[in-house]
Amino acid sequence: MSATLKHIVFWKLKEHAEGADKASNALQLKALLDSCAGIVPGMLRFEAAIAQPGLEATYDVVLNSEFASAAALEAYQNHPTHVAIKPFVGAVRESRQCMDYLS
């Protein structure tokens, strides 16, 4: 049985960017991430979520994804749909954390 490659990314967003507030940009970022679901073979799981009031969160948006291989993750990272969202992400993020691991 082969291992699954987990790819988890957290973003902390700026209070204001791109003419919008943090809450609006979080919704936009989630929608852009959601548009990337299923874009490459080997993507096994892909879930974007926004921090929810009343629940602990130190970041504003999270992507929790799983890939069948490093090649599948690389295909996702280089896919035109994913590449197209990078300018918006870069403009609205204050910081980013990422962890990839095999399980």
CSV table of N, CA and C in Angstrom, one decimal:
chain,number,residue,atom,x,y,z
A,1,MET,N,0.8,-1.2,0.0
A,1,MET,CA,0.0,0.0,0.0
A,1,MET,C,0.9,1.2,0.0
A,2,SER,N,0.6,2.2,-0.9
A,2,SER,CA,1.4,3.4,-1.0
A,2,SER,C,0.9,4.5,0.0
A,3,ALA,N,1.8,5.4,0.3
A,3,ALA,CA,1.5,6.4,1.2
A,3,ALA,C,0.7,7.6,0.5
A,4,THR,N,-0.1,8.3,1.2
A,4,THR,CA,-0.8,9.4,0.7
A,4,THR,C,0.0,10.7,1.1
A,5,LEU,N,0.2,11.6,0.2
A,5,LEU,CA,0.9,12.8,0.4
A,5,LEU,C,-0.1,13.9,0.8
A,6,LYS,N,0.0,14.4,2.1
A,6,LYS,CA,-0.9,15.4,2.6
A,6,LYS,C,-0.3,16.8,2.4
A,7,HIS,N,-1.1,17.7,2.0
A,7,HIS,CA,-0.6,19.1,1.7
A,7,HIS,C,-1.6,20.0,2.4
A,8,ILE,N,-1.1,20.6,3.5
A,8,ILE,CA,-2.0,21.5,4.3
A,8,ILE,C,-1.4,22.9,4.3
A,9,VAL,N,-2.2,23.9,4.0
A,9,VAL,CA,-1.7,25.3,3.9
A,9,VAL,C,-2.7,26.1,4.7
A,10,PHE,N,-2.1,27.1,5.5
A,10,PHE,CA,-2.8,28.0,6.3
A,10,PHE,C,-2.4,29.4,5.8
A,11,TRP,N,-3.4,30.3,5.7
A,11,TRP,CA,-3.2,31.7,5.4
A,11,TRP,C,-3.8,32.6,6.5
A,12,LYS,N,-3.0,33.6,6.9
A,12,LYS,CA,-3.5,34.7,7.7
A,12,LYS,C,-3.6,35.9,6.7
A,13,LEU,N,-4.8,36.5,6.7
A,13,LEU,CA,-5.1,37.5,5.7
A,13,LEU,C,-4.9,38.9,6.3
A,14,LYS,N,-4.6,39.9,5.4
A,14,LYS,CA,-4.5,41.3,5.8
A,14,LYS,C,-5.9,41.8,6.2
A,15,GLU,N,-5.9,42.8,7.1
A,15,GLU,CA,-7.2,43.4,7.5
A,15,GLU,C,-7.9,44.0,6.3
A,16,HIS,N,-7.2,44.6,5.4
A,16,HIS,CA,-7.7,45.2,4.1
A,16,HIS,C,-6.7,45.0,3.0
A,17,ALA,N,-7.2,44.5,1.9
A,17,ALA,CA,-6.4,44.3,0.7
A,17,ALA,C,-7.3,44.2,-0.6
A,18,GLU,N,-6.8,44.6,-1.7
A,18,GLU,CA,-7.6,44.5,-2.9
A,18,GLU,C,-8.9,45.2,-2.8
A,19,GLY,N,-9.0,46.3,-2.1
A,19,GLY,CA,-10.3,47.0,-1.9
A,19,GLY,C,-11.4,46.3,-1.1
A,20,ALA,N,-11.0,45.3,-0.3
A,20,ALA,CA,-12.0,44.6,0.5
A,20,ALA,C,-11.4,44.3,1.9
A,21,ASP,N,-12.3,43.9,2.8
A,21,ASP,CA,-11.9,43.6,4.1
A,21,ASP,C,-11.5,42.1,4.2
A,22,LYS,N,-11.0,41.7,5.4
A,22,LYS,CA,-10.5,40.4,5.6
A,22,LYS,C,-11.6,39.3,5.3
A,23,ALA,N,-12.8,39.6,5.8
A,23,ALA,CA,-13.9,38.6,5.7
A,23,ALA,C,-14.3,38.4,4.2
A,24,SER,N,-14.3,39.5,3.5
A,24,SER,CA,-14.7,39.3,2.0
A,24,SER,C,-13.5,38.6,1.3
A,25,ASN,N,-12.3,38.9,1.6
A,25,ASN,CA,-11.2,38.3,1.0
A,25,ASN,C,-11.1,36.8,1.3
A,26,ALA,N,-11.5,36.5,2.6
A,26,ALA,CA,-11.5,35.1,3.0
A,26,ALA,C,-12.5,34.3,2.1
A,27,LEU,N,-13.7,34.9,1.9
A,27,LEU,CA,-14.7,34.2,1.1
A,27,LEU,C,-14.2,34.1,-0.3
A,28,GLN,N,-13.6,35.1,-0.9
A,28,GLN,CA,-13.0,35.0,-2.2
A,28,GLN,C,-11.9,34.0,-2.4
A,29,LEU,N,-11.0,34.0,-1.4
A,29,LEU,CA,-10.0,33.0,-1.4
A,29,LEU,C,-10.5,31.6,-1.4
A,30,LYS,N,-11.5,31.3,-0.5
A,30,LYS,CA,-12.1,30.0,-0.4
A,30,LYS,C,-12.8,29.6,-1.8
A,31,ALA,N,-13.5,30.6,-2.4
A,31,ALA,CA,-14.1,30.3,-3.7
A,31,ALA,C,-13.0,30.0,-4.8
A,32,LEU,N,-11.9,30.7,-4.7
A,32,LEU,CA,-10.9,30.4,-5.7
A,32,LEU,C,-10.2,29.0,-5.5
A,33,LEU,N,-10.0,28.7,-4.2
A,33,LEU,CA,-9.5,27.4,-3.9
A,33,LEU,C,-10.5,26.3,-4.3
A,34,ASP,N,-11.7,26.5,-4.0
A,34,ASP,CA,-12.8,25.5,-4.4
A,34,ASP,C,-12.8,25.3,-5.9
A,35,SER,N,-12.4,26.3,-6.7
A,35,SER,CA,-12.4,26.1,-8.1
A,35,SER,C,-11.2,25.2,-8.5
A,36,CYS,N,-10.3,24.9,-7.6
A,36,CYS,CA,-9.2,24.0,-7.9
A,36,CYS,C,-9.5,22.6,-7.6
A,37,ALA,N,-10.6,22.3,-7.0
A,37,ALA,CA,-10.9,20.9,-6.6
A,37,ALA,C,-11.0,20.0,-7.8
A,38,GLY,N,-10.4,18.9,-7.8
A,38,GLY,CA,-10.5,17.9,-8.9
A,38,GLY,C,-9.8,18.3,-10.2
A,39,ILE,N,-8.9,19.2,-10.2
A,39,ILE,CA,-8.4,19.7,-11.5
A,39,ILE,C,-7.3,18.8,-12.0
A,40,VAL,N,-6.8,17.9,-11.2
A,40,VAL,CA,-5.7,17.0,-11.7
A,40,VAL,C,-6.0,15.5,-11.2
A,41,PRO,N,-5.6,14.5,-12.0
A,41,PRO,CA,-5.7,13.2,-11.5
A,41,PRO,C,-4.8,13.0,-10.3
A,42,GLY,N,-5.2,12.1,-9.4
A,42,GLY,CA,-4.4,11.9,-8.2
A,42,GLY,C,-4.7,12.8,-7.0
A,43,MET,N,-5.6,13.7,-7.2
A,43,MET,CA,-6.1,14.6,-6.1
A,43,MET,C,-7.1,13.8,-5.4
A,44,LEU,N,-6.9,13.4,-4.2
A,44,LEU,CA,-7.7,12.5,-3.4
A,44,LEU,C,-8.7,13.2,-2.5
A,45,ARG,N,-8.3,14.3,-2.0
A,45,ARG,CA,-9.1,15.1,-1.1
A,45,ARG,C,-8.7,16.6,-1.3
A,46,PHE,N,-9.7,17.5,-1.2
A,46,PHE,CA,-9.4,18.9,-1.4
A,46,PHE,C,-10.5,19.7,-0.7
A,47,GLU,N,-10.1,20.3,0.5
A,47,GLU,CA,-11.1,21.0,1.2
A,47,GLU,C,-10.5,22.3,1.7
A,48,ALA,N,-11.2,23.4,1.4
A,48,ALA,CA,-10.8,24.8,1.8
A,48,ALA,C,-11.9,25.2,2.9
A,49,ALA,N,-11.4,25.8,3.9
A,49,ALA,CA,-12.3,26.3,5.0
A,49,ALA,C,-11.9,27.6,5.5
A,50,ILE,N,-12.8,28.4,6.0
A,50,ILE,CA,-12.6,29.7,6.6
A,50,ILE,C,-12.8,29.5,8.1
A,51,ALA,N,-11.9,30.2,8.9
A,51,ALA,CA,-12.1,30.2,10.4
A,51,ALA,C,-13.5,30.6,10.8
A,52,GLN,N,-14.0,29.8,11.7
A,52,GLN,CA,-15.4,30.0,12.2
A,52,GLN,C,-15.5,30.6,13.5
A,53,PRO,N,-16.4,31.6,13.7
A,53,PRO,CA,-16.5,32.3,15.0
A,53,PRO,C,-16.9,31.2,16.1
A,54,GLY,N,-16.2,31.4,17.3
A,54,GLY,CA,-16.5,30.5,18.4
A,54,GLY,C,-15.6,29.2,18.4
A,55,LEU,N,-14.8,29.0,17.3
A,55,LEU,CA,-13.9,27.9,17.3
A,55,LEU,C,-12.5,28.4,17.2
A,56,GLU,N,-11.6,27.7,17.8
A,56,GLU,CA,-10.2,28.2,17.9
A,56,GLU,C,-9.6,28.2,16.5
A,57,ALA,N,-8.9,29.3,16.1
A,57,ALA,CA,-8.2,29.4,14.9
A,57,ALA,C,-7.1,30.5,15.0
A,58,THR,N,-5.9,30.2,14.6
A,58,THR,CA,-4.9,31.3,14.6
A,58,THR,C,-4.6,31.7,13.1
A,59,TYR,N,-5.3,31.1,12.2
A,59,TYR,CA,-5.2,31.5,10.8
A,59,TYR,C,-6.6,31.7,10.2
A,60,ASP,N,-6.8,32.4,9.1
A,60,ASP,CA,-8.1,32.7,8.6
A,60,ASP,C,-8.6,31.7,7.6
A,61,VAL,N,-7.8,31.1,6.8
A,61,VAL,CA,-8.2,30.1,5.7
A,61,VAL,C,-7.2,29.0,5.8
A,62,VAL,N,-7.8,27.8,5.6
A,62,VAL,CA,-7.0,26.6,5.5
A,62,VAL,C,-7.3,25.8,4.3
A,63,LEU,N,-6.3,25.1,3.7
A,63,LEU,CA,-6.5,24.1,2.6
A,63,LEU,C,-6.0,22.8,3.2
A,64,ASN,N,-6.8,21.8,3.2
A,64,ASN,CA,-6.5,20.5,3.6
A,64,ASN,C,-6.7,19.6,2.4
A,65,SER,N,-5.6,19.1,1.9
A,65,SER,CA,-5.7,18.3,0.6
A,65,SER,C,-4.8,17.0,0.7
A,66,GLU,N,-5.1,16.1,-0.1
A,66,GLU,CA,-4.3,14.8,-0.2
A,66,GLU,C,-4.1,14.4,-1.6
A,67,PHE,N,-3.0,13.9,-1.9
A,67,PHE,CA,-2.6,13.5,-3.3
A,67,PHE,C,-2.0,12.1,-3.3
A,68,ALA,N,-2.2,11.4,-4.4
A,68,ALA,CA,-1.8,10.0,-4.5
A,68,ALA,C,-0.2,10.0,-4.6
A,69,SER,N,0.4,11.1,-5.0
A,69,SER,CA,1.8,11.1,-5.2
A,69,SER,C,2.4,12.5,-5.3
A,70,ALA,N,3.7,12.6,-5.2
A,70,ALA,CA,4.3,13.9,-5.3
A,70,ALA,C,4.1,14.5,-6.7
A,71,ALA,N,4.0,13.6,-7.7
A,71,ALA,CA,3.8,14.0,-9.1
A,71,ALA,C,2.4,14.7,-9.2
A,72,ALA,N,1.4,14.1,-8.5
A,72,ALA,CA,0.1,14.7,-8.5
A,72,ALA,C,0.0,16.0,-7.9
A,73,LEU,N,0.7,16.2,-6.7
A,73,LEU,CA,0.8,17.5,-6.1
A,73,LEU,C,1.5,18.5,-7.0
A,74,GLU,N,2.6,18.1,-7.6
A,74,GLU,CA,3.3,19.0,-8.5
A,74,GLU,C,2.4,19.4,-9.7
A,75,ALA,N,1.6,18.5,-10.2
A,75,ALA,CA,0.7,18.8,-11.3
A,75,ALA,C,-0.3,19.8,-10.9
A,76,TYR,N,-0.8,19.7,-9.6
A,76,TYR,CA,-1.8,20.6,-9.1
A,76,TYR,C,-1.1,22.0,-8.9
A,77,GLN,N,0.1,22.0,-8.4
A,77,GLN,CA,0.8,23.3,-8.2
A,77,GLN,C,1.1,24.0,-9.5
A,78,ASN,N,1.3,23.3,-10.5
A,78,ASN,CA,1.6,23.9,-11.8
A,78,ASN,C,0.4,24.0,-12.8
A,79,HIS,N,-0.8,23.6,-12.3
A,79,HIS,CA,-2.0,23.7,-13.2
A,79,HIS,C,-2.4,25.1,-13.4
A,80,PRO,N,-2.8,25.5,-14.6
A,80,PRO,CA,-3.2,26.9,-14.9
A,80,PRO,C,-4.2,27.5,-13.9
A,81,THR,N,-5.2,26.7,-13.5
A,81,THR,CA,-6.2,27.2,-12.6
A,81,THR,C,-5.6,27.6,-11.3
A,82,HIS,N,-4.7,26.8,-10.8
A,82,HIS,CA,-4.0,27.1,-9.5
A,82,HIS,C,-3.1,28.3,-9.7
A,83,VAL,N,-2.3,28.3,-10.7
A,83,VAL,CA,-1.4,29.4,-11.0
A,83,VAL,C,-2.1,30.7,-11.1
A,84,ALA,N,-3.3,30.7,-11.6
A,84,ALA,CA,-4.1,31.9,-11.8
A,84,ALA,C,-4.5,32.6,-10.5
A,85,ILE,N,-4.7,31.8,-9.5
A,85,ILE,CA,-5.2,32.4,-8.2
A,85,ILE,C,-4.0,33.0,-7.4
A,86,LYS,N,-2.8,32.6,-7.7
A,86,LYS,CA,-1.6,33.1,-6.9
A,86,LYS,C,-1.5,34.6,-6.8
A,87,PRO,N,-1.8,35.4,-7.8
A,87,PRO,CA,-1.6,36.9,-7.6
A,87,PRO,C,-2.6,37.4,-6.5
A,88,PHE,N,-3.8,36.9,-6.5
A,88,PHE,CA,-4.8,37.3,-5.5
A,88,PHE,C,-4.3,36.9,-4.1
A,89,VAL,N,-3.9,35.6,-4.0
A,89,VAL,CA,-3.4,35.1,-2.7
A,89,VAL,C,-2.3,35.9,-2.2
A,90,GLY,N,-1.3,36.2,-3.1
A,90,GLY,CA,-0.2,37.0,-2.7
A,90,GLY,C,-0.6,38.4,-2.2
A,91,ALA,N,-1.6,39.0,-2.8
A,91,ALA,CA,-2.0,40.4,-2.5
A,91,ALA,C,-2.8,40.4,-1.2
A,92,VAL,N,-3.5,39.4,-0.8
A,92,VAL,CA,-4.3,39.4,0.4
A,92,VAL,C,-3.7,38.8,1.6
A,93,ARG,N,-2.7,38.0,1.5
A,93,ARG,CA,-2.1,37.3,2.6
A,93,ARG,C,-1.1,38.1,3.4
A,94,GLU,N,-1.2,37.9,4.7
A,94,GLU,CA,-0.2,38.5,5.6
A,94,GLU,C,0.9,37.5,5.8
A,95,SER,N,0.5,36.2,6.0
A,95,SER,CA,1.5,35.2,6.2
A,95,SER,C,0.9,33.8,5.7
A,96,ARG,N,1.7,32.9,5.5
A,96,ARG,CA,1.3,31.5,5.0
A,96,ARG,C,2.2,30.5,5.7
A,97,GLN,N,1.6,29.4,6.1
A,97,GLN,CA,2.3,28.2,6.6
A,97,GLN,C,1.8,27.0,5.8
A,98,CYS,N,2.8,26.1,5.6
A,98,CYS,CA,2.5,25.0,4.7
A,98,CYS,C,3.2,23.8,5.3
A,99,MET,N,2.6,22.6,5.2
A,99,MET,CA,3.2,21.4,5.6
A,99,MET,C,2.8,20.3,4.7
A,100,ASP,N,3.8,19.6,4.1
A,100,ASP,CA,3.5,18.4,3.3
A,100,ASP,C,4.1,17.2,4.1
A,101,TYR,N,3.4,16.1,4.1
A,101,TYR,CA,3.9,14.9,4.8
A,101,TYR,C,3.2,13.7,4.2
A,102,LEU,N,3.9,12.5,4.3
A,102,LEU,CA,3.4,11.3,3.9
A,102,LEU,C,2.7,10.5,5.1
A,103,SER,N,1.6,9.9,4.8
A,103,SER,CA,0.9,9.1,5.8
A,103,SER,C,0.3,7.9,5.2
